[in-house]
């Protein structure tokens, strides 16, 4: 055995090959092999004091093939990772949880209408929503490349893990695939709502509209898409698929209003960590206008009012409309968690890390609402 660092003989290292590799003497494979304690090469090289010696051993001619396979596997993994980041996972989770909770609630309210043969159609509907979600966040990354290099350098287009051409292919496929699924599987109103969502997502990011540059229309678009369109659209499409006439249930009306207010909070707090890049590229947000502290307190105040409204609804609605334990207990707990996160942000003096942690807490509260929704 030879030490690769100096070419000297490795003293005390077992002259064995890596497990599963046969000796044929045709190529050289380099590996790390743990030596017995005190083993070194002739010149005393030991890796970092860990009693390991890098050795070169005669291995099978497959080593080059192993390298190619590793590169291919790494390339595939990197591409999948870039695609996943392109979809913005935190928004994907919100869409999946929201859709699942709404469908579950309709089924719980109408157990006699459950038809398991509709499951494939439901999965197609969820896939269409994920495609629409992916299109909206993807088109934004294409036109925000320069800003994201400052604000969100980890995103795949800004990081160079996806080219703009590749990103365009993805957004076209996502929008086309989602729209085709909705047009073939659901009714006219659902298709119109879906198309409206795509249009709003487009004018939010794409010039000459690029409404994200203006604080008021920007938050109105986000609140409309994630609040009204998602909740009303899924609720309507589910009842339509079950052949039920449309009618608002108290729970559906509650979650649509609650989620719209919550989406407003998300819309105004999402830019808290992006002030530097937004100012540099003249993007007008509430955070650039009012300051990080002001917007954080504004967002927390709106959300706290939302929770108080939910608790009040439990008392003001007719008896039996909502489960008091869930509505009052869960929303009181969520309100306490919100206050704690806001206080932690203020104590940390609004560093970028603490702002990001606060924003994650806001999304976790958003997810939590859908977790309890079927049971309110």
mmCIF file of C-alpha atoms in Angstrom:
data_model
loop_
_atom_site.group_PDB
_atom_site.id
_atom_site.type_symbol
_atom_site.label_atom_id
_atom_site.label_comp_id
_atom_site.label_asym_id
_atom_site.label_seq_id
_atom_site.Cartn_x
_atom_site.Cartn_y
_atom_site.Cartn_z
ATOM 1 C CA UNK A 1 0.000 0.000 0.000
ATOM 2 C CA UNK A 2 1.205 3.532 -0.852
ATOM 3 C CA UNK A 3 0.545 6.851 0.836
ATOM 4 C CA UNK A 4 -0.892 9.120 -1.858
ATOM 5 C CA UNK A 5 0.466 12.220 -0.143
ATOM 6 C CA UNK A 6 4.140 11.216 -0.366
ATOM 7 C CA UNK A 7 4.295 7.893 -2.204
ATOM 8 C CA UNK A 8 5.839 6.167 0.784
ATOM 9 C CA UNK A 9 4.844 2.754 2.093
ATOM 10 C CA UNK A 10 1.945 2.850 4.555
ATOM 11 C CA UNK A 11 3.060 1.137 7.734
ATOM 12 C CA UNK A 12 0.511 -0.915 9.646
ATOM 13 C CA UNK A 13 -2.278 -0.564 7.079
ATOM 14 C CA UNK A 14 -4.051 -3.818 6.148
ATOM 15 C CA UNK A 15 -3.304 -4.710 2.548
ATOM 16 C CA UNK A 16 -6.938 -5.184 1.627
ATOM 17 C CA UNK A 17 -9.083 -3.639 -1.025
ATOM 18 C CA UNK A 18 -12.339 -1.789 -0.474
ATOM 19 C CA UNK A 19 -15.264 -4.103 0.161
ATOM 20 C CA UNK A 20 -16.807 -5.452 -3.054
ATOM 21 C CA UNK A 21 -13.883 -4.425 -5.323
ATOM 22 C CA UNK A 22 -11.906 -7.168 -7.022
ATOM 23 C CA UNK A 23 -8.215 -6.942 -7.767
ATOM 24 C CA UNK A 24 -7.076 -7.064 -11.380
ATOM 25 C CA UNK A 25 -4.179 -4.634 -11.375
ATOM 26 C CA UNK A 26 -5.420 -2.584 -14.338
ATOM 27 C CA UNK A 27 -6.270 0.718 -12.671
ATOM 28 C CA UNK A 28 -5.591 2.611 -9.494
ATOM 29 C CA UNK A 29 -8.390 3.675 -7.102
ATOM 30 C CA UNK A 30 -7.719 6.089 -4.259
ATOM 31 C CA UNK A 31 -9.584 5.682 -1.006
ATOM 32 C CA UNK A 32 -9.318 6.501 2.678
ATOM 33 C CA UNK A 33 -8.669 3.512 4.888
ATOM 34 C CA UNK A 34 -8.625 3.653 8.655
ATOM 35 C CA UNK A 35 -5.346 2.281 9.937
ATOM 36 C CA UNK A 36 -4.604 0.613 13.225
ATOM 37 C CA UNK A 37 -3.931 3.096 15.987
ATOM 38 C CA UNK A 38 -0.408 4.438 15.536
ATOM 39 C CA UNK A 39 -0.218 3.495 11.835
ATOM 40 C CA UNK A 40 1.455 5.982 9.530
ATOM 41 C CA UNK A 41 3.175 6.006 6.209
ATOM 42 C CA UNK A 42 6.950 5.834 6.103
ATOM 43 C CA UNK A 43 7.128 9.604 6.485
ATOM 44 C CA UNK A 44 4.698 9.657 9.400
ATOM 45 C CA UNK A 45 1.711 11.198 7.607
ATOM 46 C CA UNK A 46 -1.506 10.796 9.581
ATOM 47 C CA UNK A 47 -4.746 12.500 8.502
ATOM 48 C CA UNK A 48 -5.632 15.163 11.082
ATOM 49 C CA UNK A 49 -4.577 13.034 14.025
ATOM 50 C CA UNK A 50 -7.449 10.624 13.300
ATOM 51 C CA UNK A 51 -5.043 7.745 12.561
ATOM 52 C CA UNK A 52 -6.106 7.472 8.969
ATOM 53 C CA UNK A 53 -3.853 7.104 5.979
ATOM 54 C CA UNK A 54 -4.850 7.816 2.429
ATOM 55 C CA UNK A 55 -3.852 4.787 0.424
ATOM 56 C CA UNK A 56 -3.727 3.850 -3.185
ATOM 57 C CA UNK A 57 -4.762 0.323 -3.950
ATOM 58 C CA UNK A 58 -5.013 -1.741 -7.051
ATOM 59 C CA UNK A 59 -8.713 -1.953 -7.776
ATOM 60 C CA UNK A 60 -10.961 -3.179 -10.550
ATOM 61 C CA UNK A 61 -11.193 -1.427 -13.865
ATOM 62 C CA UNK A 62 -14.674 -0.350 -12.863
ATOM 63 C CA UNK A 63 -13.348 2.605 -10.821
ATOM 64 C CA UNK A 64 -13.660 4.997 -13.755
ATOM 65 C CA UNK A 65 -17.194 3.768 -14.289
ATOM 66 C CA UNK A 66 -17.915 4.298 -10.602
ATOM 67 C CA UNK A 67 -16.797 7.909 -10.997
ATOM 68 C CA UNK A 68 -19.043 8.435 -13.988
ATOM 69 C CA UNK A 69 -21.972 6.912 -12.142
ATOM 70 C CA UNK A 70 -21.326 9.154 -9.146
ATOM 71 C CA UNK A 71 -21.180 12.225 -11.378
ATOM 72 C CA UNK A 72 -24.444 11.263 -13.062
ATOM 73 C CA UNK A 73 -26.144 10.651 -9.727
ATOM 74 C CA UNK A 74 -24.817 13.927 -8.339
ATOM 75 C CA UNK A 75 -25.996 15.752 -11.467
ATOM 76 C CA UNK A 76 -29.492 14.314 -11.130
ATOM 77 C CA UNK A 77 -29.636 15.132 -7.440
ATOM 78 C CA UNK A 78 -28.467 18.702 -8.100
ATOM 79 C CA UNK A 79 -31.078 19.186 -10.828
ATOM 80 C CA UNK A 80 -33.869 17.894 -8.583
ATOM 81 C CA UNK A 81 -32.676 20.099 -5.743
ATOM 82 C CA UNK A 82 -32.667 23.156 -8.017
ATOM 83 C CA UNK A 83 -36.179 22.333 -9.246
ATOM 84 C CA UNK A 84 -37.442 21.919 -5.690
ATOM 85 C CA UNK A 85 -35.970 25.266 -4.640
ATOM 86 C CA UNK A 86 -37.446 26.819 -7.786
ATOM 87 C CA UNK A 87 -40.912 25.767 -6.550
ATOM 88 C CA UNK A 88 -40.371 27.567 -3.204
ATOM 89 C CA UNK A 89 -41.193 24.691 -0.802
ATOM 90 C CA UNK A 90 -42.821 26.840 1.885
ATOM 91 C CA UNK A 91 -45.503 27.919 -0.599
ATOM 92 C CA UNK A 92 -45.970 24.337 -1.788
ATOM 93 C CA UNK A 93 -46.645 23.204 1.770
ATOM 94 C CA UNK A 94 -49.238 25.932 2.194
ATOM 95 C CA UNK A 95 -51.028 24.913 -1.002
ATOM 96 C CA UNK A 96 -51.035 21.211 -0.143
ATOM 97 C CA UNK A 97 -52.234 21.765 3.420
ATOM 98 C CA UNK A 98 -54.887 24.270 2.392
ATOM 99 C CA UNK A 99 -56.274 22.082 -0.364
ATOM 100 C CA UNK A 100 -56.272 18.937 1.769
ATOM 101 C CA UNK A 101 -57.970 20.689 4.691
ATOM 102 C CA UNK A 102 -60.714 22.200 2.520
ATOM 103 C CA UNK A 103 -61.486 18.916 0.757
ATOM 104 C CA UNK A 104 -61.500 17.068 4.082
ATOM 105 C CA UNK A 105 -63.932 19.585 5.547
ATOM 106 C CA UNK A 106 -66.369 19.239 2.644
ATOM 107 C CA UNK A 107 -66.259 15.451 2.961
ATOM 108 C CA UNK A 108 -66.800 15.617 6.716
ATOM 109 C CA UNK A 109 -69.829 17.861 6.177
ATOM 110 C CA UNK A 110 -71.233 15.556 3.496
ATOM 111 C CA UNK A 111 -70.189 11.989 4.356
ATOM 112 C CA UNK A 112 -72.976 10.453 2.280
ATOM 113 C CA UNK A 113 -71.559 12.076 -0.864
ATOM 114 C CA UNK A 114 -68.092 10.550 -0.570
ATOM 115 C CA UNK A 115 -67.113 8.813 -3.798
ATOM 116 C CA UNK A 116 -63.667 7.238 -3.770
ATOM 117 C CA UNK A 117 -63.680 6.936 -7.561
ATOM 118 C CA UNK A 118 -63.113 10.707 -7.579
ATOM 119 C CA UNK A 119 -59.718 10.330 -5.899
ATOM 120 C CA UNK A 120 -57.733 10.434 -9.198
ATOM 121 C CA UNK A 121 -59.583 13.607 -10.160
ATOM 122 C CA UNK A 122 -58.783 15.125 -6.773
ATOM 123 C CA UNK A 123 -55.096 14.297 -7.236
ATOM 124 C CA UNK A 124 -55.151 15.930 -10.672
ATOM 125 C CA UNK A 125 -56.715 19.010 -9.095
ATOM 126 C CA UNK A 126 -53.992 19.175 -6.456
ATOM 127 C CA UNK A 127 -51.325 18.740 -9.122
ATOM 128 C CA UNK A 128 -52.896 21.588 -11.121
ATOM 129 C CA UNK A 129 -52.740 23.851 -8.065
ATOM 130 C CA UNK A 130 -49.087 22.959 -7.498
ATOM 131 C CA UNK A 131 -48.376 23.722 -11.155
ATOM 132 C CA UNK A 132 -50.046 27.115 -10.805
ATOM 133 C CA UNK A 133 -48.107 27.780 -7.608
ATOM 134 C CA UNK A 134 -44.874 26.791 -9.338
ATOM 135 C CA UNK A 135 -45.605 29.041 -12.319
ATOM 136 C CA UNK A 136 -46.253 32.093 -10.144
ATOM 137 C CA UNK A 137 -43.125 31.741 -7.992
ATOM 138 C CA UNK A 138 -41.079 30.687 -11.021
ATOM 139 C CA UNK A 139 -41.951 33.631 -13.262
ATOM 140 C CA UNK A 140 -41.114 35.898 -10.341
ATOM 141 C CA UNK A 141 -37.623 34.397 -10.076
ATOM 142 C CA UNK A 142 -36.990 34.932 -13.783
ATOM 143 C CA UNK A 143 -37.704 38.659 -13.570
ATOM 144 C CA UNK A 144 -36.192 39.084 -10.104
ATOM 145 C CA UNK A 145 -32.819 37.529 -10.896
ATOM 146 C CA UNK A 146 -30.787 40.659 -10.161
ATOM 147 C CA UNK A 147 -32.748 41.488 -6.992
ATOM 148 C CA UNK A 148 -32.530 37.911 -5.762
ATOM 149 C CA UNK A 149 -28.754 37.974 -6.057
ATOM 150 C CA UNK A 150 -28.902 40.490 -3.213
ATOM 151 C CA UNK A 151 -31.975 39.348 -1.280
ATOM 152 C CA UNK A 152 -32.205 35.612 -1.941
ATOM 153 C CA UNK A 153 -28.948 34.354 -3.466
ATOM 154 C CA UNK A 154 -29.908 30.757 -2.622
ATOM 155 C CA UNK A 155 -32.681 30.680 -5.233
ATOM 156 C CA UNK A 156 -31.657 28.571 -8.245
ATOM 157 C CA UNK A 157 -31.888 31.226 -10.978
ATOM 158 C CA UNK A 158 -30.015 33.813 -8.921
ATOM 159 C CA UNK A 159 -27.456 31.183 -7.863
ATOM 160 C CA UNK A 160 -26.897 30.017 -11.429
ATOM 161 C CA UNK A 161 -28.190 26.509 -10.739
ATOM 162 C CA UNK A 162 -30.886 27.090 -13.359
ATOM 163 C CA UNK A 163 -30.432 29.191 -16.487
ATOM 164 C CA UNK A 164 -33.156 31.581 -17.528
ATOM 165 C CA UNK A 165 -33.849 29.377 -20.542
ATOM 166 C CA UNK A 166 -34.363 26.360 -18.305
ATOM 167 C CA UNK A 167 -36.563 28.423 -15.983
ATOM 168 C CA UNK A 168 -38.699 29.533 -18.933
ATOM 169 C CA UNK A 169 -39.187 25.938 -20.024
ATOM 170 C CA UNK A 170 -40.312 25.033 -16.512
ATOM 171 C CA UNK A 171 -42.800 27.890 -16.129
ATOM 172 C CA UNK A 172 -44.323 27.245 -19.563
ATOM 173 C CA UNK A 173 -44.741 23.555 -18.740
ATOM 174 C CA UNK A 174 -46.158 24.315 -15.303
ATOM 175 C CA UNK A 175 -48.681 26.868 -16.556
ATOM 176 C CA UNK A 176 -49.665 24.806 -19.590
ATOM 177 C CA UNK A 177 -49.941 21.563 -17.660
ATOM 178 C CA UNK A 178 -51.967 23.085 -14.850
ATOM 179 C CA UNK A 179 -54.364 24.886 -17.180
ATOM 180 C CA UNK A 180 -54.869 21.777 -19.316
ATOM 181 C CA UNK A 181 -55.688 19.729 -16.209
ATOM 182 C CA UNK A 182 -58.253 22.233 -14.979
ATOM 183 C CA UNK A 183 -59.907 22.687 -18.387
ATOM 184 C CA UNK A 184 -60.330 18.944 -18.872
ATOM 185 C CA UNK A 185 -61.288 17.935 -15.341
ATOM 186 C CA UNK A 186 -63.282 20.795 -13.834
ATOM 187 C CA UNK A 187 -66.079 23.200 -14.649
ATOM 188 C CA UNK A 188 -66.083 26.625 -16.273
ATOM 189 C CA UNK A 189 -66.026 28.667 -13.070
ATOM 190 C CA UNK A 190 -63.108 26.686 -11.637
ATOM 191 C CA UNK A 191 -61.195 27.161 -14.911
ATOM 192 C CA UNK A 192 -61.876 30.915 -14.838
ATOM 193 C CA UNK A 193 -60.691 31.208 -11.246
ATOM 194 C CA UNK A 194 -57.531 29.255 -12.088
ATOM 195 C CA UNK A 195 -56.837 31.429 -15.124
ATOM 196 C CA UNK A 196 -57.376 34.565 -13.064
ATOM 197 C CA UNK A 197 -54.779 33.304 -10.592
ATOM 198 C CA UNK A 198 -52.244 32.811 -13.387
ATOM 199 C CA UNK A 199 -52.962 36.265 -14.801
ATOM 200 C CA UNK A 200 -52.555 37.931 -11.398
ATOM 201 C CA UNK A 201 -49.317 36.033 -10.823
ATOM 202 C CA UNK A 202 -48.072 37.222 -14.200
ATOM 203 C CA UNK A 203 -48.839 40.926 -13.830
ATOM 204 C CA UNK A 204 -47.321 40.799 -10.340
ATOM 205 C CA UNK A 205 -43.874 40.025 -11.788
ATOM 206 C CA UNK A 206 -43.782 40.718 -15.529
ATOM 207 C CA UNK A 207 -43.118 44.123 -17.141
ATOM 208 C CA UNK A 208 -44.650 46.439 -18.150
ATOM 209 C CA UNK A 209 -47.096 45.794 -15.289
ATOM 210 C CA UNK A 210 -44.743 44.439 -12.608
ATOM 211 C CA UNK A 211 -47.151 45.411 -9.842
ATOM 212 C CA UNK A 212 -44.812 44.041 -7.196
ATOM 213 C CA UNK A 213 -43.053 47.408 -7.419
ATOM 214 C CA UNK A 214 -46.024 49.015 -5.709
ATOM 215 C CA UNK A 215 -46.900 48.023 -2.163
ATOM 216 C CA UNK A 216 -50.708 48.221 -2.332
ATOM 217 C CA UNK A 217 -51.407 46.246 -5.535
ATOM 218 C CA UNK A 218 -48.678 43.763 -4.616
ATOM 219 C CA UNK A 219 -50.259 42.754 -1.315
ATOM 220 C CA UNK A 220 -53.769 42.803 -2.854
ATOM 221 C CA UNK A 221 -52.665 40.263 -5.482
ATOM 222 C CA UNK A 222 -51.117 37.925 -2.915
ATOM 223 C CA UNK A 223 -54.130 38.194 -0.613
ATOM 224 C CA UNK A 224 -56.511 37.523 -3.515
ATOM 225 C CA UNK A 225 -54.648 34.501 -4.889
ATOM 226 C CA UNK A 226 -53.759 32.752 -1.624
ATOM 227 C CA UNK A 227 -56.813 33.915 0.283
ATOM 228 C CA UNK A 228 -59.892 34.170 -1.935
ATOM 229 C CA UNK A 229 -59.048 32.171 -5.061
ATOM 230 C CA UNK A 230 -57.432 29.188 -3.357
ATOM 231 C CA UNK A 231 -60.007 28.711 -0.616
ATOM 232 C CA UNK A 232 -63.144 29.571 -2.546
ATOM 233 C CA UNK A 233 -61.882 27.783 -5.664
ATOM 234 C CA UNK A 234 -61.047 24.516 -3.917
ATOM 235 C CA UNK A 235 -64.277 24.578 -1.916
ATOM 236 C CA UNK A 236 -66.363 25.206 -5.032
ATOM 237 C CA UNK A 237 -64.530 22.599 -7.126
ATOM 238 C CA UNK A 238 -64.926 19.955 -4.397
ATOM 239 C CA UNK A 239 -68.663 20.490 -4.075
ATOM 240 C CA UNK A 240 -68.978 20.501 -7.843
ATOM 241 C CA UNK A 241 -67.140 17.190 -8.140
ATOM 242 C CA UNK A 242 -69.420 15.659 -5.489
ATOM 243 C CA UNK A 243 -72.469 16.929 -7.438
ATOM 244 C CA UNK A 244 -73.459 19.156 -4.531
ATOM 245 C CA UNK A 245 -75.027 22.569 -5.154
ATOM 246 C CA UNK A 246 -72.813 25.425 -4.094
ATOM 247 C CA UNK A 247 -73.566 26.953 -0.721
ATOM 248 C CA UNK A 248 -71.344 28.615 1.827
ATOM 249 C CA UNK A 249 -70.891 26.685 5.027
ATOM 250 C CA UNK A 250 -69.903 28.692 8.130
ATOM 251 C CA UNK A 251 -66.538 26.909 8.195
ATOM 252 C CA UNK A 252 -65.788 27.629 4.522
ATOM 253 C CA UNK A 253 -66.769 31.273 4.888
ATOM 254 C CA UNK A 254 -64.608 31.548 7.999
ATOM 255 C CA UNK A 255 -61.461 30.049 6.465
ATOM 256 C CA UNK A 256 -61.773 32.116 3.284
ATOM 257 C CA UNK A 257 -61.976 35.361 5.251
ATOM 258 C CA UNK A 258 -59.373 34.279 7.811
ATOM 259 C CA UNK A 259 -56.897 33.101 5.148
ATOM 260 C CA UNK A 260 -57.341 36.301 3.138
ATOM 261 C CA UNK A 261 -56.380 38.411 6.156
ATOM 262 C CA UNK A 262 -53.519 36.006 6.898
ATOM 263 C CA UNK A 263 -52.309 36.200 3.293
ATOM 264 C CA UNK A 264 -52.277 39.980 3.666
ATOM 265 C CA UNK A 265 -49.968 39.587 6.650
ATOM 266 C CA UNK A 266 -47.716 37.276 4.640
ATOM 267 C CA UNK A 267 -47.710 39.762 1.766
ATOM 268 C CA UNK A 268 -46.518 42.679 3.876
ATOM 269 C CA UNK A 269 -44.025 40.737 6.003
ATOM 270 C CA UNK A 270 -42.393 38.749 3.200
ATOM 271 C CA UNK A 271 -40.243 41.756 2.273
ATOM 272 C CA UNK A 272 -38.858 42.362 5.758
ATOM 273 C CA UNK A 273 -35.596 40.588 4.971
ATOM 274 C CA UNK A 274 -35.378 42.097 1.465
ATOM 275 C CA UNK A 275 -35.107 45.790 2.250
ATOM 276 C CA UNK A 276 -31.536 46.109 0.985
ATOM 277 C CA UNK A 277 -32.222 44.717 -2.483
ATOM 278 C CA UNK A 278 -35.645 46.345 -2.795
ATOM 279 C CA UNK A 279 -34.196 49.779 -2.101
ATOM 280 C CA UNK A 280 -31.351 49.179 -4.540
ATOM 281 C CA UNK A 281 -33.758 48.284 -7.363
ATOM 282 C CA UNK A 282 -36.483 50.794 -6.464
ATOM 283 C CA UNK A 283 -39.069 48.228 -5.376
ATOM 284 C CA UNK A 284 -41.643 49.937 -3.192
ATOM 285 C CA UNK A 285 -42.749 47.803 -0.253
ATOM 286 C CA UNK A 286 -44.251 48.486 3.129
ATOM 287 C CA UNK A 287 -40.905 47.533 4.656
ATOM 288 C CA UNK A 288 -38.978 50.124 2.623
ATOM 289 C CA UNK A 289 -41.596 52.775 3.408
ATOM 290 C CA UNK A 290 -42.355 52.099 7.082
ATOM 291 C CA UNK A 291 -39.215 50.308 8.220
ATOM 292 C CA UNK A 292 -38.754 46.732 9.350
ATOM 293 C CA UNK A 293 -39.924 47.303 12.917
ATOM 294 C CA UNK A 294 -43.031 49.186 11.857
ATOM 295 C CA UNK A 295 -44.111 46.526 9.366
ATOM 296 C CA UNK A 296 -43.380 43.672 11.761
ATOM 297 C CA UNK A 297 -45.664 45.255 14.362
ATOM 298 C CA UNK A 298 -48.264 46.017 11.706
ATOM 299 C CA UNK A 299 -48.255 42.416 10.503
ATOM 300 C CA UNK A 300 -48.382 41.006 14.007
ATOM 301 C CA UNK A 301 -51.172 43.409 14.914
ATOM 302 C CA UNK A 302 -53.282 42.369 11.918
ATOM 303 C CA UNK A 303 -52.725 38.712 12.660
ATOM 304 C CA UNK A 304 -53.512 39.150 16.330
ATOM 305 C CA UNK A 305 -56.763 40.871 15.336
ATOM 306 C CA UNK A 306 -57.447 37.909 13.055
ATOM 307 C CA UNK A 307 -57.106 35.510 15.972
ATOM 308 C CA UNK A 308 -59.306 37.676 18.181
ATOM 309 C CA UNK A 309 -61.891 37.690 15.396
ATOM 310 C CA UNK A 310 -61.768 33.898 15.182
ATOM 311 C CA UNK A 311 -62.344 33.586 18.932
ATOM 312 C CA UNK A 312 -65.196 36.096 18.743
ATOM 313 C CA UNK A 313 -66.769 34.164 15.849
ATOM 314 C CA UNK A 314 -66.917 31.071 18.020
ATOM 315 C CA UNK A 315 -69.001 32.944 20.610
ATOM 316 C CA UNK A 316 -71.138 34.982 18.208
ATOM 317 C CA UNK A 317 -72.082 32.195 15.782
ATOM 318 C CA UNK A 318 -75.115 30.095 16.559
ATOM 319 C CA UNK A 319 -74.795 27.272 19.044
ATOM 320 C CA UNK A 320 -73.138 24.245 17.481
ATOM 321 C CA UNK A 321 -71.745 26.191 14.523
ATOM 322 C CA UNK A 322 -68.143 25.817 15.678
ATOM 323 C CA UNK A 323 -66.396 23.616 18.212
ATOM 324 C CA UNK A 324 -65.595 26.025 21.020
ATOM 325 C CA UNK A 325 -62.635 24.056 22.349
ATOM 326 C CA UNK A 326 -60.875 24.124 18.990
ATOM 327 C CA UNK A 327 -61.785 27.655 17.923
ATOM 328 C CA UNK A 328 -61.037 29.299 21.247
ATOM 329 C CA UNK A 329 -58.247 27.051 22.490
ATOM 330 C CA UNK A 330 -56.237 26.746 19.285
ATOM 331 C CA UNK A 331 -56.496 30.403 18.299
ATOM 332 C CA UNK A 332 -55.559 31.522 21.805
ATOM 333 C CA UNK A 333 -52.480 29.321 21.605
ATOM 334 C CA UNK A 334 -51.593 30.633 18.141
ATOM 335 C CA UNK A 335 -51.989 34.216 19.350
ATOM 336 C CA UNK A 336 -49.612 33.521 22.238
ATOM 337 C CA UNK A 337 -47.073 32.005 19.829
ATOM 338 C CA UNK A 338 -47.351 35.079 17.611
ATOM 339 C CA UNK A 339 -46.717 37.431 20.530
ATOM 340 C CA UNK A 340 -43.709 35.362 21.572
ATOM 341 C CA UNK A 341 -42.217 35.475 18.062
ATOM 342 C CA UNK A 342 -42.769 39.221 17.805
ATOM 343 C CA UNK A 343 -41.111 39.835 21.169
ATOM 344 C CA UNK A 344 -38.148 37.654 20.167
ATOM 345 C CA UNK A 345 -37.758 39.674 16.955
ATOM 346 C CA UNK A 346 -37.822 42.958 18.853
ATOM 347 C CA UNK A 347 -35.336 41.661 21.409
ATOM 348 C CA UNK A 348 -32.974 40.569 18.616
ATOM 349 C CA UNK A 349 -33.036 44.130 17.198
ATOM 350 C CA UNK A 350 -34.306 43.034 13.789
ATOM 351 C CA UNK A 351 -31.191 41.353 12.483
ATOM 352 C CA UNK A 352 -31.641 39.595 9.154
ATOM 353 C CA UNK A 353 -31.492 36.184 10.846
ATOM 354 C CA UNK A 354 -34.148 37.128 13.405
ATOM 355 C CA UNK A 355 -36.377 38.580 10.683
ATOM 356 C CA UNK A 356 -36.125 35.340 8.720
ATOM 357 C CA UNK A 357 -36.977 33.367 11.856
ATOM 358 C CA UNK A 358 -39.999 35.592 12.463
ATOM 359 C CA UNK A 359 -41.189 35.082 8.881
ATOM 360 C CA UNK A 360 -40.825 31.313 9.245
ATOM 361 C CA UNK A 361 -42.938 31.523 12.403
ATOM 362 C CA UNK A 362 -45.644 33.357 10.441
ATOM 363 C CA UNK A 363 -45.739 30.563 7.860
ATOM 364 C CA UNK A 364 -45.816 27.901 10.575
ATOM 365 C CA UNK A 365 -48.870 29.603 12.047
ATOM 366 C CA UNK A 366 -50.417 29.625 8.576
ATOM 367 C CA UNK A 367 -49.865 25.883 8.239
ATOM 368 C CA UNK A 368 -51.258 25.334 11.728
ATOM 369 C CA UNK A 369 -54.542 26.987 10.816
ATOM 370 C CA UNK A 370 -55.171 24.445 8.084
ATOM 371 C CA UNK A 371 -54.215 21.603 10.403
ATOM 372 C CA UNK A 372 -57.070 22.523 12.743
ATOM 373 C CA UNK A 373 -59.535 23.680 10.086
ATOM 374 C CA UNK A 374 -61.282 20.318 9.478
ATOM 375 C CA UNK A 375 -62.040 20.133 13.193
ATOM 376 C CA UNK A 376 -63.387 23.608 13.916
#
